[in-house]
Amino acid sequence: MCLDDQILNTYLDGELEEPFRSQVEEHMSYCSACRDRYKKLKNLKLMVEASVISDSEIETRKANVLRMIENTCFSKKKPSFFKRQLRINLPAFATVAAAFVFVFVGSIVYINRETNQFIPPNVENTIDENNVNLVNSKTVKTIDDYSLEEILDSLDKRGYTVDLKIKGVAPVTFE
Amino acid sequence: MELRSSDEAAFRQVYDQVFPVIMKVAFHVTYNLDVSEDICQDAFIRFFDKNMVFETMDDAKFWLIRVTKNLAINQIKRKARETASIEKLKQVTPTSSYKDGASQLLFQESTESVRKAVAQLSEKYKTVIVLKEYAGLDYKQISKILNISESNVKVRVHRARKELEVLLGREDA
């Protein structure tokens, strides 16, 4: 039985494994039809291979492309290590920086608001008798309700040494 | 040996070895030198920008061949919509090492007819023939690049040659 084209093509490409390779060679040693067919296939392959683009064309284009790449890629990325590092970290860095600025500025605004005395505090409750202690309603005694003598007596009982100086002050007169 | 595609020294090493192969692939798919140059440039810029690590030179080579093949196929599909791509062949001047005028003429004729025939192959067969005959890859390497089985490559090579034979025979007649 003669060899088919697929086997011959595989043999031609050097991809036919043993023991088939030896069998093909043996067959072709006595079968001129297969030998001729093999020659034709080989010629076709050689003809196709011969139409390859020339080395000189390749070299010209190779130089052109390399020049372009040197101008765009290499010059751009010369300090590649540092740049790469920076590029990877940049979004994270920008986020942290933005967050920091946000918190910093926010806290200043907040603190200012807390301490700014010109801004009146919010009064939520209406003013009525429940949250207003009238000065003359004697429910809670303040220091004004005690006489000087009572205060001194109270301090003396608690063991304080009281040094009292009385200074004469001219009465304030209104014109 | 690891190769980082964005490392200049590694890049130059890969470029030096692989450029001729991918130029052949791009050219024999598109049959246009300027377009092929652009495709190769595009492939290598992608290679550089992707900043990939390849275990071996072959891995880098296969990646580049795959990208180039895809770019070239896309290009001819685009081109086919615009003009008949066979016409472009006439602009390509084949060069040869033949000194003798008559044999040079013969060589040019056969080169031109082979290129026309290859250009007429369907995408499936053209790809394997280009990778086999021009890029010089074996079945195993082609199967890796095209992501098909080795026996499938074998069948495609055989069928592509059969078609080429018919196309070239038709031209001779």
CSV table of N, CA and C in Angstrom, one decimal, chain A residues 55-65 67, chain B residues 37:
chain,number,residue,atom,x,y,z
A,55,ASP,N,16.5,39.0,3.9
A,55,ASP,CA,17.2,39.4,5.1
A,55,ASP,C,17.5,40.9,5.1
A,56,SER,N,17.8,41.4,3.9
A,56,SER,CA,18.1,42.9,3.9
A,56,SER,C,16.9,43.7,4.3
A,57,GLU,N,15.8,43.3,3.8
A,57,GLU,CA,14.5,44.0,4.1
A,57,GLU,C,14.2,43.9,5.6
A,58,ILE,N,14.5,42.7,6.1
A,58,ILE,CA,14.2,42.5,7.6
A,58,ILE,C,15.2,43.5,8.4
A,59,GLU,N,16.4,43.5,8.0
A,59,GLU,CA,17.4,44.3,8.7
A,59,GLU,C,17.0,45.8,8.7
A,60,THR,N,16.6,46.3,7.5
A,60,THR,CA,16.2,47.7,7.4
A,60,THR,C,15.1,48.0,8.4
A,61,ARG,N,14.0,47.1,8.4
A,61,ARG,CA,12.9,47.3,9.2
A,61,ARG,C,13.2,47.2,10.7
A,62,LYS,N,14.1,46.3,10.9
A,62,LYS,CA,14.5,46.0,12.3
A,62,LYS,C,15.2,47.3,12.9
A,63,ALA,N,16.0,47.9,12.1
A,63,ALA,CA,16.7,49.1,12.6
A,63,ALA,C,15.6,50.2,12.8
A,64,ASN,N,14.7,50.4,11.8
A,64,ASN,CA,13.7,51.4,11.9
A,64,ASN,C,12.9,51.3,13.2
A,65,VAL,N,12.4,50.0,13.5
A,65,VAL,CA,11.5,49.8,14.6
A,65,VAL,C,12.3,50.0,15.9
A,67,ARG,N,14.8,52.0,16.4
A,67,ARG,CA,15.0,53.4,16.6
A,67,ARG,C,13.8,54.1,17.3
B,37,GLU,N,6.0,46.4,9.2
B,37,GLU,CA,6.9,47.2,10.2
B,37,GLU,C,6.0,47.8,11.3
